[in-house]
Short mmCIF file of C-alpha atoms in Angstrom, two decimals:
data_model
loop_
_atom_site.label_atom_id
_atom_site.label_comp_id
_atom_site.label_asym_id
_atom_site.label_seq_id
_atom_site.Cartn_x
_atom_site.Cartn_y
_atom_site.Cartn_z
CA MET U 1 17.18 -18.04 91.33
CA PRO U 2 16.41 -14.44 91.57
CA VAL U 3 19.18 -11.96 90.69
CA PRO U 4 19.37 -9.08 93.06
CA VAL U 5 18.94 -5.62 91.41
CA ALA U 6 20.67 -2.63 92.93
CA ASP U 7 18.48 0.30 93.84
CA ARG U 8 18.88 3.32 91.32
CA PRO U 9 18.97 6.77 92.84
CA LEU U 10 16.03 9.01 91.84
CA VAL U 11 17.30 12.08 89.88
CA PRO U 12 14.89 15.09 90.21
CA ARG U 13 13.56 16.54 86.96
CA PRO U 14 14.25 20.24 86.25
CA ALA U 15 11.30 22.54 86.83
CA VAL U 16 9.61 23.93 83.69
CA PRO U 17 9.02 27.69 83.99
CA ALA U 18 5.41 28.73 83.73
CA VAL U 19 4.42 30.87 80.67
CA PRO U 20 3.02 34.20 81.86
CA ARG U 21 -0.38 35.17 80.57
CA PRO U 22 -0.39 38.31 78.30
CA SER U 23 -1.52 41.49 80.03
CA LEU U 24 -4.52 43.42 78.58
CA TRP U 25 -2.75 46.77 79.05
CA ARG U 26 0.19 45.50 77.04
CA TRP U 27 -2.10 44.83 74.07
CA LEU U 28 -4.07 48.06 74.35
CA ARG U 29 -1.45 50.66 75.12
CA VAL U 30 -0.22 51.12 71.51
CA PRO U 31 -3.70 51.50 69.96
CA LEU U 32 -4.68 53.82 72.80
CA ALA U 33 -1.60 55.96 72.17
CA VAL U 34 -2.43 56.17 68.48
CA LEU U 35 -6.03 57.08 69.26
CA LEU U 36 -4.91 59.77 71.67
CA LEU U 37 -2.49 61.16 69.09
CA VAL U 38 -5.18 61.18 66.41
CA ALA U 39 -7.60 62.83 68.77
CA ALA U 40 -5.05 65.46 69.66
CA LEU U 41 -4.27 66.16 66.04
CA GLY U 42 -7.95 66.22 65.14
CA GLY U 43 -8.70 68.59 67.97
CA THR U 44 -5.87 70.83 66.92
CA ALA U 45 -7.08 70.77 63.30
CA LEU U 46 -10.62 71.56 64.39
CA TRP U 47 -9.31 74.37 66.52
CA TRP U 48 -7.32 75.80 63.63
CA ALA U 49 -10.20 75.27 61.24
CA GLY U 50 -12.55 77.02 63.56
CA ARG U 51 -10.33 80.07 63.89
CA PRO U 52 -11.43 83.14 61.87
CA PRO U 53 -9.33 83.64 58.72
CA LEU U 54 -6.49 86.10 58.85
CA VAL U 55 -7.10 88.93 56.37
CA ALA U 56 -5.59 92.23 55.30
CA VAL U 57 -7.80 95.29 55.55
CA VAL U 58 -7.47 98.43 53.43
CA GLY U 59 -9.11 101.81 53.59
CA VAL U 60 -10.82 103.82 50.88
CA GLU U 61 -8.64 106.44 49.20
CA ARG U 62 -9.52 109.66 47.41
CA GLY U 63 -7.80 110.60 44.19
CA PRO U 64 -8.27 111.39 40.52
CA ALA U 65 -10.20 108.90 38.39
CA ILE U 66 -9.76 108.90 34.64
CA GLU U 67 -12.29 107.06 32.51
CA ALA U 68 -11.00 106.08 29.07
CA VAL U 69 -12.04 104.15 25.99
CA TYR U 70 -9.47 101.68 24.71
CA ALA U 71 -8.63 101.33 21.02
CA THR U 72 -5.83 99.97 18.84
CA GLY U 73 -4.19 102.55 16.61
CA THR U 74 -1.40 103.08 14.11
CA VAL U 75 0.89 105.95 13.21
CA GLU U 76 0.31 107.61 9.85
CA SER U 77 1.79 110.60 8.05
CA LEU U 78 -0.39 113.63 7.56
CA ASN U 79 0.95 113.90 4.03
CA THR U 80 1.27 110.63 2.10
CA VAL U 81 1.54 110.75 -1.70
CA ARG U 82 1.36 107.94 -4.24
CA VAL U 83 3.69 108.81 -7.11
CA GLY U 84 3.49 107.58 -10.71
CA PRO U 85 3.62 108.85 -14.28
CA PRO U 86 0.41 110.01 -16.00
CA VAL U 87 1.58 108.15 -19.14
CA GLY U 88 2.34 104.49 -19.67
CA GLY U 89 5.62 103.00 -20.78
CA ARG U 90 8.54 100.78 -19.92
CA VAL U 91 10.57 101.65 -16.81
CA ALA U 92 14.07 102.65 -17.84
CA THR U 93 15.73 103.62 -14.54
CA VAL U 94 14.83 103.51 -10.85
CA LEU U 95 16.94 105.90 -8.79
CA VAL U 96 15.58 105.48 -5.21
CA ASP U 97 14.70 102.60 -2.92
CA ASP U 98 12.57 101.89 0.15
CA GLY U 99 13.56 104.09 3.07
CA ASP U 100 15.43 106.67 0.99
CA ARG U 101 14.84 110.31 1.82
CA VAL U 102 13.90 112.52 -1.11
CA THR U 103 13.38 116.24 -1.66
CA ALA U 104 10.66 117.87 -3.71
CA GLY U 105 11.57 117.78 -7.39
CA GLN U 106 14.20 115.04 -7.04
CA ARG U 107 14.24 112.54 -9.93
CA MET U 108 13.07 109.11 -8.73
CA ALA U 109 12.60 107.12 -11.97
CA THR U 110 12.37 107.47 -15.75
CA LEU U 111 10.44 105.68 -18.47
CA ASP U 112 11.84 104.75 -21.87
CA PRO U 113 11.45 107.88 -24.07
CA ARG U 114 12.27 106.39 -27.50
CA GLN U 115 8.71 105.88 -28.69
CA LEU U 116 7.64 109.38 -27.70
CA GLU U 117 10.79 110.89 -29.19
CA GLN U 118 9.86 109.34 -32.55
CA ARG U 119 6.34 110.63 -32.14
CA LEU U 120 7.72 114.11 -31.39
CA GLN U 121 9.81 114.09 -34.57
CA ASN U 122 6.72 113.24 -36.64
CA ALA U 123 4.68 115.94 -34.92
CA GLU U 124 7.40 118.54 -35.46
CA ALA U 125 7.60 117.61 -39.17
CA ARG U 126 3.83 118.05 -39.56
CA LEU U 127 4.09 121.35 -37.73
CA ARG U 128 6.72 122.64 -40.11
CA LEU U 129 4.53 121.68 -43.08
CA ALA U 130 1.48 123.32 -41.50
CA ARG U 131 3.39 126.54 -40.86
CA SER U 132 4.62 126.57 -44.46
CA ASP U 133 1.08 126.06 -45.78
CA ALA U 134 -0.28 128.78 -43.53
CA ALA U 135 2.39 131.24 -44.69
CA ARG U 136 1.71 130.40 -48.33
CA VAL U 137 -2.06 130.84 -47.97
CA GLU U 138 -1.51 134.15 -46.16
CA ALA U 139 0.59 135.41 -49.09
CA LEU U 140 -2.04 134.30 -51.60
CA LEU U 141 -4.74 136.06 -49.61
CA ALA U 142 -2.68 139.27 -49.66
CA ARG U 143 -2.64 139.11 -53.47
CA GLY U 144 -6.33 138.32 -53.58
CA VAL U 145 -5.79 134.90 -55.08
CA THR U 146 -7.45 132.88 -52.27
CA THR U 147 -10.24 133.33 -49.77
CA ILE U 148 -10.33 134.16 -46.11
CA GLU U 149 -11.86 130.73 -45.42
CA ALA U 150 -8.78 129.01 -46.94
CA ARG U 151 -6.52 131.17 -44.80
CA ASP U 152 -8.50 130.34 -41.62
CA LYS U 153 -8.32 126.61 -42.41
CA ALA U 154 -4.55 126.72 -42.86
CA VAL U 155 -4.13 128.65 -39.62
CA ALA U 156 -6.31 126.12 -37.75
CA GLU U 157 -4.23 123.23 -39.06
CA ARG U 158 -1.03 124.98 -37.96
CA GLN U 159 -2.45 125.54 -34.48
CA GLN U 160 -3.48 121.90 -34.28
CA MET U 161 0.05 120.78 -35.16
CA GLU U 162 1.48 123.16 -32.55
CA ALA U 163 -0.84 121.62 -29.93
CA ASP U 164 0.25 118.11 -30.95
CA VAL U 165 3.91 119.01 -30.53
CA ALA U 166 3.26 120.60 -27.13
CA LEU U 167 1.34 117.51 -26.02
CA VAL U 168 4.13 115.12 -26.99
CA ARG U 169 6.74 117.30 -25.30
CA ARG U 170 4.64 117.32 -22.12
CA MET U 171 4.33 113.54 -22.31
CA LEU U 172 8.11 113.31 -22.62
CA ASP U 173 8.43 115.42 -19.48
CA ASP U 174 5.98 113.09 -17.74
CA LEU U 175 8.29 110.15 -18.38
CA VAL U 176 10.47 111.55 -15.60
CA VAL U 177 8.98 110.76 -12.15
CA ASN U 178 9.96 113.41 -9.58
CA ALA U 179 9.34 113.50 -5.84
CA PRO U 180 6.31 115.72 -5.12
CA ILE U 181 7.28 116.49 -1.49
CA ASP U 182 10.14 116.26 0.95
CA GLY U 183 9.83 112.90 2.66
CA VAL U 184 10.81 109.27 2.79
CA VAL U 185 10.05 106.47 0.33
CA LEU U 186 7.70 104.06 2.07
CA ARG U 187 7.27 101.64 -0.83
CA ARG U 188 8.97 101.15 -4.20
CA GLN U 189 6.74 99.29 -6.65
CA ALA U 190 8.72 99.40 -9.89
CA GLU U 191 11.72 97.64 -11.39
CA PRO U 192 13.69 98.53 -14.55
CA GLY U 193 12.22 96.84 -17.61
CA GLU U 194 8.64 96.64 -16.29
CA SER U 195 5.84 98.01 -18.43
CA MET U 196 3.65 100.40 -16.46
CA ALA U 197 0.18 101.60 -17.32
CA ALA U 198 -0.74 105.26 -17.20
CA ASN U 199 -1.22 106.56 -13.63
CA ALA U 200 0.26 103.38 -12.13
CA VAL U 201 1.80 103.89 -8.66
CA LEU U 202 5.58 103.52 -8.68
CA PHE U 203 6.36 104.91 -5.22
CA THR U 204 4.66 105.93 -1.99
CA VAL U 205 6.27 108.95 -0.32
CA ALA U 206 5.35 110.32 3.11
CA ASP U 207 6.43 113.22 5.27
CA PRO U 208 7.80 111.68 8.53
CA THR U 209 7.80 114.99 10.40
CA ARG U 210 4.01 115.40 10.45
CA LEU U 211 2.35 112.42 12.11
CA ARG U 212 -1.06 111.45 13.40
CA VAL U 213 -2.64 108.60 15.34
CA VAL U 214 -5.43 106.70 13.59
CA ALA U 215 -7.49 104.43 15.87
CA ASP U 216 -10.68 102.36 15.54
CA VAL U 217 -13.21 102.85 18.36
CA ASP U 218 -16.03 100.39 18.97
CA GLU U 219 -19.49 101.65 18.03
CA ARG U 220 -20.64 101.25 21.65
CA ASP U 221 -18.03 103.75 22.83
CA ILE U 222 -17.95 106.28 19.99
CA PRO U 223 -20.82 108.44 21.40
CA ARG U 224 -18.54 109.33 24.32
CA VAL U 225 -15.71 110.51 22.05
CA HIS U 226 -15.74 114.10 20.78
CA LEU U 227 -13.51 116.44 18.82
CA GLY U 228 -10.85 117.65 21.21
CA SER U 229 -10.98 114.53 23.43
CA ARG U 230 -7.51 113.86 24.80
CA ILE U 231 -5.73 110.61 24.02
CA ALA U 232 -2.77 108.86 25.62
CA ALA U 233 -0.91 106.38 23.43
CA ARG U 234 1.86 103.88 24.12
CA ALA U 235 4.15 101.99 21.74
CA GLU U 236 6.15 98.86 22.57
CA ALA U 237 9.24 100.40 21.01
CA PHE U 238 9.00 103.32 23.49
CA SER U 239 7.67 101.48 26.52
CA GLY U 240 8.52 104.26 28.97
CA ASP U 241 6.88 107.08 27.00
CA VAL U 242 3.28 108.25 26.78
CA PHE U 243 2.34 110.21 23.66
CA ARG U 244 -0.49 112.69 24.08
CA ALA U 245 -2.68 114.35 21.48
CA ALA U 246 -6.25 115.49 20.89
CA VAL U 247 -8.89 114.08 18.55
CA THR U 248 -9.02 116.14 15.35
CA ASN U 249 -11.36 114.05 13.21
CA ILE U 250 -14.08 111.41 13.67
CA ARG U 251 -15.21 109.51 10.58
CA ALA U 252 -18.96 109.74 10.07
CA GLU U 253 -19.34 106.16 8.79
CA SER U 254 -18.39 102.94 10.54
CA ASP U 255 -16.57 99.95 9.13
CA SER U 256 -19.34 97.51 8.17
CA GLN U 257 -17.26 94.47 9.16
CA THR U 258 -15.63 95.55 12.43
CA ARG U 259 -18.40 97.94 13.52
CA THR U 260 -15.82 100.53 14.52
CA TYR U 261 -15.42 104.25 13.83
CA ARG U 262 -12.06 105.71 12.86
CA ILE U 263 -10.72 108.67 14.80
CA GLU U 264 -7.62 110.76 14.10
CA ALA U 265 -5.38 112.76 16.41
CA THR U 266 -2.46 114.92 15.25
CA LEU U 267 0.78 114.31 17.14
CA PRO U 268 2.99 117.25 18.14
CA PRO U 269 6.12 118.01 16.07
CA GLY U 270 9.20 116.06 17.11
CA THR U 271 7.32 112.92 18.16
CA PRO U 272 9.85 110.06 17.78
CA LEU U 273 7.34 107.52 16.48
CA TYR U 274 7.71 105.79 13.11
CA ILE U 275 5.11 105.54 10.38
CA GLY U 276 3.21 102.26 10.66
CA MET U 277 3.87 101.61 14.37
CA THR U 278 1.04 100.01 16.37
CA LEU U 279 -0.20 101.88 19.43
CA ASP U 280 -2.34 101.14 22.47
CA VAL U 281 -4.64 104.16 22.59
CA ASN U 282 -6.74 105.36 25.52
CA VAL U 283 -9.25 108.08 24.67
CA ILE U 284 -10.06 110.01 27.86
CA VAL U 285 -13.83 110.50 28.05
CA ALA U 286 -14.20 111.58 31.70
CA GLU U 287 -11.97 112.79 34.53
CA ARG U 288 -13.03 113.19 38.16
CA ARG U 289 -11.01 114.54 41.07
CA GLY U 290 -11.51 113.33 44.63
CA ALA U 291 -13.06 110.04 43.56
CA LEU U 292 -13.31 107.06 45.94
CA LEU U 293 -10.66 104.51 44.97
CA VAL U 294 -10.13 100.94 46.22
CA PRO U 295 -7.58 98.27 45.27
CA ALA U 296 -8.66 96.26 42.27
CA GLY U 297 -8.28 93.00 44.24
CA ALA U 298 -10.90 94.13 46.77
CA VAL U 299 -13.65 94.12 44.13
CA GLN U 300 -15.35 90.85 43.24
CA ARG U 301 -18.11 90.08 40.77
CA ASP U 302 -21.01 87.70 40.70
CA PRO U 303 -21.14 85.21 37.79
CA PRO U 304 -22.23 86.87 34.51
CA ARG U 305 -25.85 86.60 33.49
CA GLY U 306 -27.23 86.96 30.00
CA GLY U 307 -23.89 87.99 28.58
CA ARG U 308 -23.58 90.88 31.05
CA PRO U 309 -21.00 91.07 33.85
CA GLY U 310 -22.24 90.15 37.30
CA GLN U 311 -22.89 92.57 40.14
CA ALA U 312 -19.71 93.99 41.64
CA HIS U 313 -19.32 93.85 45.43
CA VAL U 314 -16.79 94.32 48.21
CA TRP U 315 -16.48 92.88 51.73
CA ALA U 316 -16.58 95.48 54.50
CA VAL U 317 -15.28 94.71 58.02
CA GLY U 318 -17.31 96.00 60.97
CA PRO U 319 -16.01 96.98 64.44
CA ASP U 320 -16.92 93.51 65.74
CA GLY U 321 -14.68 91.81 63.15
CA ARG U 322 -17.58 90.48 61.12
CA VAL U 323 -17.80 90.98 57.37
CA LYS U 324 -20.62 92.33 55.28
CA ARG U 325 -21.11 91.91 51.53
CA VAL U 326 -21.70 95.35 49.99
CA PRO U 327 -22.87 95.74 46.35
CA VAL U 328 -21.10 98.64 44.65
CA THR U 329 -21.28 100.61 41.42
CA LEU U 330 -17.97 101.04 39.62
CA GLY U 331 -16.68 103.95 37.60
CA ALA U 332 -13.24 104.08 36.06
CA GLU U 333 -11.33 100.81 36.31
CA GLY U 334 -7.56 100.47 36.20
CA PRO U 335 -5.13 97.62 36.79
CA ALA U 336 -4.31 98.76 40.36
CA ARG U 337 -7.22 100.97 41.48
CA VAL U 338 -10.95 100.97 40.82
CA GLU U 339 -13.33 103.88 41.28
CA VAL U 340 -16.47 103.19 43.34
CA THR U 341 -19.29 105.66 42.73
CA GLU U 342 -21.98 104.07 44.96
CA GLY U 343 -22.14 101.61 47.85
CA ILE U 344 -19.32 102.60 50.23
CA GLY U 345 -18.04 105.65 52.05
CA PRO U 346 -14.58 107.10 52.68
CA ASP U 347 -14.41 105.62 56.20
CA ASP U 348 -15.19 102.02 55.31
CA ARG U 349 -12.62 99.27 55.83
CA LEU U 350 -12.50 96.58 53.14
CA LEU U 351 -10.88 93.19 52.69
CA GLU U 352 -7.93 93.65 50.38
CA ALA U 353 -8.12 90.09 49.00
CA PRO U 354 -11.30 88.34 50.21
CA PRO U 355 -10.76 84.59 50.86
CA THR U 356 -12.90 82.05 49.07
CA GLY U 357 -15.95 80.66 50.81
CA LEU U 358 -16.60 83.86 52.76
CA ALA U 359 -20.19 84.30 53.93
CA GLU U 360 -22.19 87.20 55.29
CA GLY U 361 -21.52 87.71 59.00
CA ASP U 362 -18.35 85.62 59.15
CA ARG U 363 -15.76 86.75 61.68
CA VAL U 364 -12.23 87.53 60.49
CA ARG U 365 -8.92 88.32 62.13
CA VAL U 366 -7.33 91.51 60.86
CA ARG U 367 -3.67 91.23 60.01
CA PRO U 368 -1.70 93.74 62.09
#
């Protein structure tokens, strides 16, 4: 028998929201923004890159130009003496040292005199005998017992003995080494007990009040140096001072190894330099007043060719702001200013520090 089933109420299902489709603008707006930003930056960079470079412009000055030849020099004394005994012997005493000041005639060292003293005693004994023989022969000649030839022989022997005694006494005097001049001991080359040969150098003495500059000039520059050429010298120990002198001597022969010629210039009295100091020497070979001068940084050079420096040139700025490469001929060159003898005029305007990559006809912006 069928069982009745109650009707179930129908419960409505909840609606499922629809998924929206992605918008094209939403996907493209970020890349488009990046592209626009890149384009803006690129345009700005191109605009900046296309702008003429900003440069500083300088004028041409007039002033003195000094052309000099550079050399390395040293300070020497005008009077340097090497001192030693004319006889050999053993050094007995040394009385001075390096750097000591001495006066002419001052005792500096002595050699052992004992051997010469013994030799002097022997010579004096022979002299006494020779004098006695000469006196005896003279008395015999007066009585007519001997001949004139015997008397002359005895006299000659006496004179020879007198010369021997004088020689030994002089050698004894030479054992004492005295200072030949007023000065300072530069080098001491002897110690007590050493055996020294005749004429060996024991000391070097120099007069520190009379100084000169000795410099070596390259053979390419020596034809421009003459007697009387002025020099300006600097020493590291006196960095703020310039010592001036004039060339007093030019050696006629060059150094075969360095290919340089030695020049000398006497320094004025009272110069505070020390013997042996090294100097940077500039020998003035030409001086011109009213020369055209430009900053050293304004001058550029082409690459060297064949071992020679390249052509020098400057960059001139025209009224339209465009630059022109101008070859120039240089004269005297210094660390701050350079003399230009050909190529530009006093009214030209030049780039103080030309930028790299500059080409003929480029436009520039002048720094105010």
